[in-house]
Amino acid sequence: MNPHEGGVRVVVVGGGVVGRSLARALARAGHETTLVADGGMAASAVPVALLNPYRGRTGRAHPEDLAALRATWRWAAELAIEGFATGAHRTGAVRVADGPKQARAFAAAGLAPTDPEAAGVRAPHGAFLVPDGGWLDPGAWCAALTRSAVAHGARCLEGRAVVGAEARAEGGWRLQLSGAGLGRGVRTTATLDAEQVVFAIGATHWPEALEAAIGAAPAVERIAGDVVVTRRAAPALPIAGGTYVGPVERAGEHVAAIGGHHRPPGPPAVDAAARLRGAARWTLPELGAEDPDDRIWWGIRAKLPSGRPEVRALAPGVRWVGGFAGRGFLAAALVAEALATALAEEAIG
Ligand SMILES: Cc1cc2nc3c(=O)[nH]c(=O)nc-3n(C[C@H](O)[C@H](O)[C@H](O)COP(=O)(O)OP(=O)(O)OC[C@H]3O[C@@H](n4cnc5c(N)ncnc54)[C@H](O)[C@@H]3O)c2cc1C
């Protein structure tokens, strides 16, 4: 029996920001929602997420990214009203030009220059302000999404992985769950039935058992990135661009996280932290100094040829949502709401 009148029984697979956003949006829309999260360390564990839709070399913003930013701030306000600490900060952000060519591209895109010194940044080629930009603490944001999803009726199975699936004769899917992460030979311990399944597994490889049962998942390009968290104080506004700097809360203070490499998957080079500090020094000289407490984090972005997040139907009742590349925290709320609406319309239709 479906206790959520008019909704469908949906299983969301993957406990990153996309899966947790989906769980919240689906539960709020009245679907009977279960989140299966294997607890794997993933891109959503990035130390800081900047919220900046003005991306790429030209600095232009895609209309969907502008809409995504509005949706994210709306969710931040809703989550706060629901009583959850979101870790989201609407401070604005500064986009710094890395040379005269980029400064010209910014001007051609109609991006009004700002006074970098007023923003506390050295920017010899100029900079513009993203007034609606900001940053969030990924851990706090994901925890708020989960609490809200549960408050709206979702069930969260943490520490479980979907390791197999079979189509049911009466319609829908029976999923096989393991007790822990994938690929560790853990024996299947439970099954879960669903009318609809949504996979939001980021850059994780698609298991052979699911390929055999459901079909191939879209091929994504996997791009690794490193972030160094230093004890130096963070700037008042996050700095966006090729090298980005944002705040991380450590021992009650906002220290700086510096990111920027794009490289093939695998652990960071031994000099990754020094290279990031060197790049950040160009705009924020005080970030250059090494500190024995510096920590390096790395993660993998999943990118589709379109460069944009997509929802793909893999089989009747099975969808794959991914390709968020470097904008999962910016875009997940909007994509999740659109999918929740689509499922509700299908249920009515
Ligand atoms: C260095 C770096 C910097 C970034 N900076 C920003 C930024 O400033 N702003 C921004 O918006 N975005 C940023 N991003 C991008 C953002 O982190 C990602 O787009 C986002 O985290 C992707 O979320 P996801 O839920 O799709 O995937 P993930 O976070 O990878 O989550 C997928 C989850 O699914 C789990 N899973 C996989 N298979 C199964 C299974 N079979 N059963 C159960 N669970 C499963 C995985 O273990 C994982 O926990 C950055 C990314 C990186 C790497």
Tab-separated table of C-alpha atoms and ligand atoms in Angstrom:
chain	number	residue	atom	x	y	z
A	1	MET	CA	0.000	0.000	0.000
A	2	ASN	CA	1.234	3.447	-0.801
A	3	PRO	CA	0.571	5.726	2.159
A	4	HIS	CA	1.544	8.767	0.072
A	5	GLU	CA	-1.622	9.394	-1.893
A	6	GLY	CA	-0.922	10.188	-5.546
A	7	GLY	CA	2.802	9.560	-5.170
A	8	VAL	CA	4.939	6.667	-6.343
A	9	ARG	CA	7.249	4.363	-4.443
A	10	VAL	CA	10.733	5.617	-5.356
A	11	VAL	CA	14.164	4.372	-4.355
A	12	VAL	CA	17.017	6.865	-4.709
A	13	VAL	CA	20.452	5.272	-4.892
A	14	GLY	CA	23.451	7.361	-3.784
A	15	GLY	CA	24.016	9.530	-0.737
A	16	GLY	CA	25.840	12.492	-2.279
A	17	VAL	CA	24.295	15.933	-2.575
A	18	VAL	CA	22.293	14.848	-5.625
A	19	GLY	CA	20.768	11.741	-3.993
A	20	ARG	CA	19.961	13.640	-0.785
A	21	SER	CA	18.432	16.533	-2.740
A	22	LEU	CA	16.337	14.040	-4.696
A	23	ALA	CA	15.197	12.359	-1.479
A	24	ARG	CA	14.071	15.718	-0.086
A	25	ALA	CA	12.314	16.868	-3.271
A	26	LEU	CA	10.588	13.516	-3.862
A	27	ALA	CA	9.404	13.161	-0.269
A	28	ARG	CA	8.116	16.751	-0.246
A	29	ALA	CA	6.220	16.061	-3.476
A	30	GLY	CA	4.415	13.192	-1.732
A	31	HIS	CA	6.318	10.208	-3.131
A	32	GLU	CA	7.077	7.277	-0.829
A	33	THR	CA	10.838	7.710	-0.876
A	34	THR	CA	13.705	5.516	0.294
A	35	LEU	CA	17.323	6.670	0.032
A	36	VAL	CA	20.005	3.992	-0.173
A	37	ALA	CA	23.411	5.462	0.673
A	38	ASP	CA	26.530	3.299	0.869
A	39	GLY	CA	28.483	5.926	2.820
A	40	GLY	CA	31.287	6.000	0.249
A	41	MET	CA	33.606	9.002	0.352
A	42	ALA	CA	32.601	10.950	-2.689
A	43	ALA	CA	32.688	14.307	-4.449
A	44	SER	CA	30.063	15.635	-2.029
A	45	ALA	CA	32.637	15.431	0.790
A	46	VAL	CA	34.510	18.378	-0.820
A	47	PRO	CA	35.669	20.756	1.965
A	48	VAL	CA	33.771	23.783	0.586
A	49	ALA	CA	31.326	24.334	-2.277
A	50	LEU	CA	31.200	27.704	-3.985
A	51	LEU	CA	27.836	28.824	-5.312
A	52	ASN	CA	28.736	30.676	-8.491
A	53	PRO	CA	26.908	30.296	-11.808
A	54	TYR	CA	29.456	32.438	-13.742
A	55	ARG	CA	31.713	29.680	-14.958
A	56	GLY	CA	34.340	28.752	-17.531
A	57	ARG	CA	36.857	30.910	-19.376
A	58	THR	CA	34.304	33.513	-20.521
A	59	GLY	CA	32.633	33.859	-17.119
A	60	ARG	CA	29.196	33.701	-18.759
A	61	ALA	CA	26.331	32.184	-16.776
A	62	HIS	CA	24.052	29.538	-18.302
A	63	PRO	CA	20.370	30.454	-17.675
A	64	GLU	CA	19.841	27.062	-15.989
A	65	ASP	CA	22.704	27.791	-13.568
A	66	LEU	CA	21.145	31.161	-12.687
A	67	ALA	CA	17.830	29.369	-12.025
A	68	ALA	CA	19.719	26.717	-10.042
A	69	LEU	CA	21.291	29.360	-7.803
A	70	ARG	CA	17.849	30.849	-7.081
A	71	ALA	CA	16.505	27.376	-6.233
A	72	THR	CA	19.457	26.692	-3.904
A	73	TRP	CA	18.896	29.925	-1.949
A	74	ARG	CA	15.170	29.138	-1.788
A	75	TRP	CA	16.025	25.707	-0.344
A	76	ALA	CA	18.453	27.328	2.130
A	77	ALA	CA	15.618	29.571	3.368
A	78	GLU	CA	13.156	26.657	3.564
A	79	LEU	CA	15.619	24.430	5.407
A	80	ALA	CA	16.320	27.224	7.905
A	81	ILE	CA	12.562	27.663	8.492
A	82	GLU	CA	12.319	23.886	9.004
A	83	GLY	CA	14.891	24.369	11.776
A	84	PHE	CA	18.008	22.859	10.163
A	85	ALA	CA	21.509	24.378	10.148
A	86	THR	CA	22.353	24.575	6.435
A	87	GLY	CA	25.945	25.825	6.416
A	88	ALA	CA	24.940	28.076	3.463
A	89	HIS	CA	26.283	31.652	3.312
A	90	ARG	CA	24.978	34.229	0.833
A	91	THR	CA	28.075	36.407	1.006
A	92	GLY	CA	28.515	37.141	-2.689
A	93	ALA	CA	31.615	35.922	-4.529
A	94	VAL	CA	34.419	37.529	-6.526
A	95	ARG	CA	35.461	36.280	-9.938
A	96	VAL	CA	39.025	37.347	-10.749
A	97	ALA	CA	40.334	37.692	-14.322
A	98	ASP	CA	43.521	35.668	-14.809
A	99	GLY	CA	44.810	37.886	-17.622
A	100	PRO	CA	43.867	40.694	-20.034
A	101	LYS	CA	42.185	38.278	-22.482
A	102	GLN	CA	39.865	36.973	-19.792
A	103	ALA	CA	39.201	40.517	-18.582
A	104	ARG	CA	38.071	41.391	-22.129
A	105	ALA	CA	35.839	38.290	-22.216
A	106	PHE	CA	34.231	39.362	-18.932
A	107	ALA	CA	33.613	42.856	-20.324
A	108	ALA	CA	32.182	41.382	-23.556
A	109	ALA	CA	29.771	39.330	-21.439
A	110	GLY	CA	28.584	42.570	-19.791
A	111	LEU	CA	29.977	41.667	-16.369
A	112	ALA	CA	30.474	44.931	-14.492
A	113	PRO	CA	33.939	45.255	-12.953
A	114	THR	CA	34.207	45.660	-9.211
A	115	ASP	CA	36.911	47.207	-7.054
A	116	PRO	CA	38.976	44.143	-6.074
A	117	GLU	CA	40.668	45.936	-3.198
A	118	ALA	CA	37.290	46.621	-1.605
A	119	ALA	CA	36.762	42.855	-1.714
A	120	GLY	CA	40.227	42.299	-0.199
A	121	VAL	CA	41.655	40.688	-3.339
A	122	ARG	CA	44.652	41.476	-5.541
A	123	ALA	CA	43.421	41.395	-9.147
A	124	PRO	CA	45.761	43.203	-11.572
A	125	HIS	CA	43.528	42.375	-14.550
A	126	GLY	CA	40.241	43.171	-12.829
A	127	ALA	CA	37.420	41.274	-11.200
A	128	PHE	CA	33.647	41.239	-11.014
A	129	LEU	CA	31.301	40.649	-8.137
A	130	VAL	CA	28.693	37.869	-8.110
A	131	PRO	CA	26.271	39.519	-5.682
A	132	ASP	CA	24.023	36.453	-5.310
A	133	GLY	CA	26.936	34.035	-5.048
A	134	GLY	CA	28.230	32.491	-1.870
A	135	TRP	CA	29.407	29.224	-0.428
A	136	LEU	CA	28.237	26.349	1.681
A	137	ASP	CA	29.622	23.747	4.028
A	138	PRO	CA	28.905	20.482	2.139
A	139	GLY	CA	28.646	18.344	5.299
A	140	ALA	CA	26.151	20.667	6.969
A	141	TRP	CA	24.143	21.059	3.736
A	142	CYS	CA	23.897	17.290	3.141
A	143	ALA	CA	22.911	16.717	6.792
A	144	ALA	CA	20.167	19.371	6.495
A	145	LEU	CA	18.889	17.769	3.265
A	146	THR	CA	18.732	14.372	4.973
A	147	ARG	CA	16.915	15.698	8.052
A	148	SER	CA	14.425	17.524	5.868
A	149	ALA	CA	13.862	14.442	3.679
A	150	VAL	CA	13.165	12.374	6.798
A	151	ALA	CA	10.872	15.086	8.209
A	152	HIS	CA	8.886	14.879	4.934
A	153	GLY	CA	8.539	11.114	5.307
A	154	ALA	CA	11.577	9.685	3.491
A	155	ARG	CA	13.362	6.622	4.829
A	156	CYS	CA	17.169	6.618	4.712
A	157	LEU	CA	19.094	3.345	4.574
A	158	GLU	CA	22.629	4.458	5.377
A	159	GLY	CA	25.568	2.085	4.898
A	160	ARG	CA	23.727	0.052	2.245
A	161	ALA	CA	24.621	-0.375	-1.440
A	162	VAL	CA	22.430	-1.482	-4.333
A	163	VAL	CA	24.350	-4.401	-5.843
A	164	GLY	CA	21.771	-5.968	-8.145
A	165	ALA	CA	18.303	-5.504	-9.630
A	166	GLU	CA	15.592	-7.513	-11.330
A	167	ALA	CA	12.443	-6.410	-13.133
A	168	ARG	CA	9.316	-7.702	-11.357
A	169	ALA	CA	6.648	-9.496	-13.391
A	170	GLU	CA	3.980	-7.234	-11.857
A	171	GLY	CA	5.971	-4.070	-12.758
A	172	GLY	CA	8.667	-2.127	-10.987
A	173	TRP	CA	11.980	-3.411	-9.698
A	174	ARG	CA	13.378	-5.575	-6.925
A	175	LEU	CA	16.752	-4.241	-5.774
A	176	GLN	CA	19.368	-6.302	-3.979
A	177	LEU	CA	21.152	-4.502	-1.188
A	178	SER	CA	24.462	-5.262	0.437
A	179	GLY	CA	25.364	-4.317	3.975
A	180	ALA	CA	28.269	-2.085	3.024
A	181	GLY	CA	30.140	-0.460	0.137
A	182	LEU	CA	30.339	-1.879	-3.358
A	183	GLY	CA	33.188	-3.931	-4.675
A	184	ARG	CA	34.199	-5.437	-1.361
A	185	GLY	CA	32.583	-8.817	-1.858
A	186	VAL	CA	29.931	-8.180	0.774
A	187	ARG	CA	27.111	-10.716	0.659
A	188	THR	CA	23.646	-9.548	-0.348
A	189	THR	CA	21.498	-9.166	2.725
A	190	ALA	CA	18.165	-7.642	1.740
A	191	THR	CA	15.846	-6.683	-1.107
A	192	LEU	CA	13.819	-3.568	-1.696
A	193	ASP	CA	10.914	-3.129	-4.131
A	194	ALA	CA	10.348	0.071	-6.069
A	195	GLU	CA	8.041	1.413	-8.756
A	196	GLN	CA	10.743	3.892	-9.767
A	197	VAL	CA	14.481	3.808	-9.174
A	198	VAL	CA	16.751	6.844	-9.507
A	199	PHE	CA	20.509	6.293	-9.545
A	200	ALA	CA	22.565	9.306	-8.397
A	201	ILE	CA	25.962	7.685	-8.015
A	202	GLY	CA	28.255	10.498	-9.140
A	203	ALA	CA	31.552	9.267	-10.581
A	204	THR	CA	31.200	5.742	-9.130
A	205	HIS	CA	31.615	2.969	-11.698
A	206	TRP	CA	28.378	1.234	-12.715
A	207	PRO	CA	28.502	-2.353	-11.407
A	208	GLU	CA	28.385	-5.213	-13.915
A	209	ALA	CA	25.378	-6.753	-12.150
A	210	LEU	CA	23.354	-3.586	-12.780
A	211	GLU	CA	24.532	-3.388	-16.378
A	212	ALA	CA	23.306	-6.944	-16.929
A	213	ALA	CA	19.900	-6.245	-15.334
A	214	ILE	CA	19.216	-2.663	-16.393
A	215	GLY	CA	21.615	-1.767	-19.213
A	216	ALA	CA	24.598	0.522	-19.534
A	217	ALA	CA	24.794	3.791	-17.625
A	218	PRO	CA	25.899	6.925	-19.509
A	219	ALA	CA	29.655	7.181	-19.985
A	220	VAL	CA	31.067	10.028	-17.921
A	221	GLU	CA	34.466	11.656	-18.026
A	222	ARG	CA	36.079	11.437	-14.574
A	223	ILE	CA	38.049	14.534	-13.616
A	224	ALA	CA	39.888	14.671	-10.306
A	225	GLY	CA	40.516	17.823	-8.326
A	226	ASP	CA	42.574	18.633	-5.215
A	227	VAL	CA	41.709	21.020	-2.398
A	228	VAL	CA	44.164	22.109	0.285
A	229	VAL	CA	42.774	23.323	3.609
A	230	THR	CA	45.267	25.663	5.285
A	231	ARG	CA	45.206	27.341	8.678
A	232	ARG	CA	45.301	30.787	7.025
A	233	ALA	CA	42.211	32.960	7.462
A	234	ALA	CA	39.716	32.785	4.600
A	235	PRO	CA	38.826	35.887	2.578
A	236	ALA	CA	35.501	37.580	3.402
A	237	LEU	CA	34.129	36.610	-0.010
A	238	PRO	CA	34.982	33.363	-1.782
A	239	ILE	CA	37.175	33.784	-4.856
A	240	ALA	CA	35.951	31.962	-7.963
A	241	GLY	CA	37.920	31.105	-11.073
A	242	GLY	CA	40.577	28.671	-12.274
A	243	THR	CA	41.948	28.636	-8.731
A	244	TYR	CA	39.236	29.148	-6.149
A	245	VAL	CA	39.366	29.957	-2.457
A	246	GLY	CA	36.561	29.459	0.011
A	247	PRO	CA	36.111	29.268	3.755
A	248	VAL	CA	36.041	26.086	5.841
A	249	GLU	CA	34.975	26.089	9.473
A	250	ARG	CA	37.788	24.673	11.626
A	251	ALA	CA	37.856	24.994	15.422
A	252	GLY	CA	35.264	27.780	15.212
A	253	GLU	CA	37.226	29.830	12.641
A	254	HIS	CA	36.882	30.211	8.894
A	255	VAL	CA	40.153	28.964	7.453
A	256	ALA	CA	40.890	28.850	3.725
A	257	ALA	CA	40.365	25.992	1.285
A	258	ILE	CA	42.149	26.352	-2.059
A	259	GLY	CA	41.195	24.245	-5.061
A	260	GLY	CA	41.763	24.312	-8.768
A	261	HIS	CA	43.530	21.349	-10.362
A	262	HIS	CA	41.766	19.367	-13.079
A	263	ARG	CA	43.550	16.080	-13.640
A	264	PRO	CA	42.953	12.352	-14.259
A	265	PRO	CA	41.711	10.243	-11.289
A	266	GLY	CA	44.311	9.062	-8.756
A	267	PRO	CA	45.875	10.464	-5.592
A	268	PRO	CA	47.289	13.996	-5.763
A	269	ALA	CA	50.909	14.688	-6.709
A	270	VAL	CA	53.216	15.228	-3.733
A	271	ASP	CA	53.513	18.936	-4.549
A	272	ALA	CA	49.762	19.493	-5.111
A	273	ALA	CA	49.297	21.563	-1.945
A	274	ALA	CA	52.331	23.738	-2.717
A	275	ARG	CA	51.097	24.315	-6.276
A	276	LEU	CA	47.624	25.316	-5.085
A	277	ARG	CA	49.078	27.671	-2.483
A	278	GLY	CA	51.347	29.150	-5.156
A	279	ALA	CA	48.379	29.782	-7.468
A	280	ALA	CA	46.257	31.315	-4.692
A	281	ARG	CA	49.128	33.619	-3.655
A	282	TRP	CA	48.578	35.545	-6.883
A	283	THR	CA	45.267	36.951	-5.592
A	284	LEU	CA	45.705	36.477	-1.835
A	285	PRO	CA	49.441	36.758	-0.985
A	286	GLU	CA	48.905	35.729	2.649
A	287	LEU	CA	47.798	32.246	1.509
A	288	GLY	CA	51.224	31.381	0.149
A	289	ALA	CA	52.893	30.256	3.367
A	290	GLU	CA	53.064	26.532	4.101
A	291	ASP	CA	51.653	25.213	7.370
A	292	PRO	CA	52.375	21.770	8.887
A	293	ASP	CA	48.636	21.441	9.589
A	294	ASP	CA	47.653	21.799	5.921
A	295	ARG	CA	45.402	18.979	4.772
A	296	ILE	CA	44.851	17.847	1.200
A	297	TRP	CA	41.545	16.433	-0.042
A	298	TRP	CA	40.781	15.109	-3.488
A	299	GLY	CA	37.636	14.006	-5.287
A	300	ILE	CA	36.299	13.149	-8.716
A	301	ARG	CA	33.826	15.121	-10.793
A	302	ALA	CA	31.676	13.255	-13.347
A	303	LYS	CA	31.242	15.160	-16.600
A	304	LEU	CA	29.048	14.377	-19.621
A	305	PRO	CA	29.899	15.488	-23.174
A	306	SER	CA	27.159	18.179	-22.878
A	307	GLY	CA	28.956	19.542	-19.802
A	308	ARG	CA	25.551	19.809	-18.094
A	309	PRO	CA	23.675	17.673	-15.548
A	310	GLU	CA	21.229	15.269	-17.159
A	311	VAL	CA	18.435	12.863	-16.241
A	312	ARG	CA	18.458	9.758	-18.466
A	313	ALA	CA	15.947	6.915	-18.659
A	314	LEU	CA	17.913	3.628	-18.546
A	315	ALA	CA	14.916	1.260	-18.588
A	316	PRO	CA	11.190	1.533	-17.773
A	317	GLY	CA	11.054	2.917	-14.230
A	318	VAL	CA	14.822	3.438	-13.960
A	319	ARG	CA	16.543	6.792	-14.271
A	320	TRP	CA	20.146	7.920	-13.959
A	321	VAL	CA	20.853	11.475	-12.770
A	322	GLY	CA	24.377	12.786	-13.044
A	323	GLY	CA	27.028	14.723	-14.910
A	324	PHE	CA	27.066	17.562	-12.372
A	325	ALA	CA	30.815	18.070	-12.896
A	326	GLY	CA	31.903	21.048	-10.723
A	327	ARG	CA	28.395	22.305	-9.921
A	328	GLY	CA	26.603	19.584	-7.887
A	329	PHE	CA	25.874	21.895	-4.957
A	330	LEU	CA	24.765	24.668	-7.293
A	331	ALA	CA	22.472	22.545	-9.462
A	332	ALA	CA	21.116	19.628	-7.387
A	333	ALA	CA	18.068	21.401	-5.897
A	334	LEU	CA	16.706	22.527	-9.261
A	335	VAL	CA	17.286	19.164	-10.964
A	336	ALA	CA	15.710	17.330	-7.995
A	337	GLU	CA	12.584	19.516	-8.065
A	338	ALA	CA	12.161	18.990	-11.812
A	339	LEU	CA	12.392	15.215	-11.397
A	340	ALA	CA	9.910	15.201	-8.494
A	341	THR	CA	7.431	17.138	-10.654
A	342	ALA	CA	7.978	14.800	-13.629
A	343	LEU	CA	7.279	11.722	-11.472
A	344	ALA	CA	4.132	13.312	-10.037
A	345	GLU	CA	2.862	14.150	-13.552
A	346	GLU	CA	3.582	10.580	-14.710
A	347	ALA	CA	1.681	9.210	-11.711
A	348	ILE	CA	-1.363	11.374	-12.590
A	349	GLY	CA	-1.048	10.709	-16.351
B	1	LIG	C1	37.671	19.262	-6.204
B	1	LIG	C2	36.203	19.496	-6.386
B	1	LIG	C3	35.693	20.767	-6.149
B	1	LIG	C4	34.320	21.011	-6.311
B	1	LIG	N1	33.830	22.265	-6.056
B	1	LIG	C5	32.498	22.515	-6.195
B	1	LIG	C6	31.956	23.787	-5.916
B	1	LIG	O1	32.689	24.701	-5.526
B	1	LIG	N2	30.618	23.984	-6.083
B	1	LIG	C7	29.776	22.984	-6.503
B	1	LIG	O2	28.567	23.224	-6.649
B	1	LIG	N3	30.277	21.754	-6.777
B	1	LIG	C8	31.602	21.508	-6.631
B	1	LIG	N4	32.116	20.276	-6.932
B	1	LIG	C9	31.242	19.297	-7.554
B	1	LIG	C10	30.415	18.552	-6.566
B	1	LIG	O3	31.235	18.118	-5.490
B	1	LIG	C11	29.778	17.368	-7.299
B	1	LIG	O4	29.122	17.814	-8.466
B	1	LIG	C12	28.773	16.666	-6.425
B	1	LIG	O5	29.320	16.352	-5.164
B	1	LIG	C13	28.286	15.377	-7.105
B	1	LIG	O6	27.321	14.828	-6.261
B	1	LIG	P1	26.691	13.413	-6.580
B	1	LIG	O7	25.651	13.192	-5.540
B	1	LIG	O8	26.309	13.361	-8.035
B	1	LIG	O9	27.878	12.381	-6.451
B	1	LIG	P2	28.719	11.877	-5.190
B	1	LIG	O10	28.945	12.965	-4.207
B	1	LIG	O11	29.899	11.196	-5.770
B	1	LIG	O12	27.769	10.836	-4.479
B	1	LIG	C14	27.438	9.583	-5.039
B	1	LIG	C15	27.230	8.612	-3.892
B	1	LIG	O13	26.645	7.415	-4.391
B	1	LIG	C16	27.262	6.323	-3.715
B	1	LIG	N5	27.004	5.109	-4.486
B	1	LIG	C17	27.552	4.735	-5.647
B	1	LIG	N6	27.064	3.548	-6.061
B	1	LIG	C18	26.159	3.167	-5.113
B	1	LIG	C19	25.300	2.037	-4.968
B	1	LIG	N7	25.255	1.078	-5.891
B	1	LIG	N8	24.503	1.944	-3.863
B	1	LIG	C20	24.501	2.943	-2.929
B	1	LIG	N9	25.293	4.046	-3.023
B	1	LIG	C21	26.103	4.148	-4.109
B	1	LIG	C22	28.715	6.749	-3.641
B	1	LIG	O14	29.445	5.987	-2.713
B	1	LIG	C23	28.521	8.194	-3.195
B	1	LIG	O15	28.374	8.264	-1.787
B	1	LIG	C24	33.477	19.980	-6.741
B	1	LIG	C25	33.978	18.707	-6.966
B	1	LIG	C26	35.332	18.464	-6.777
B	1	LIG	C27	35.867	17.078	-7.015
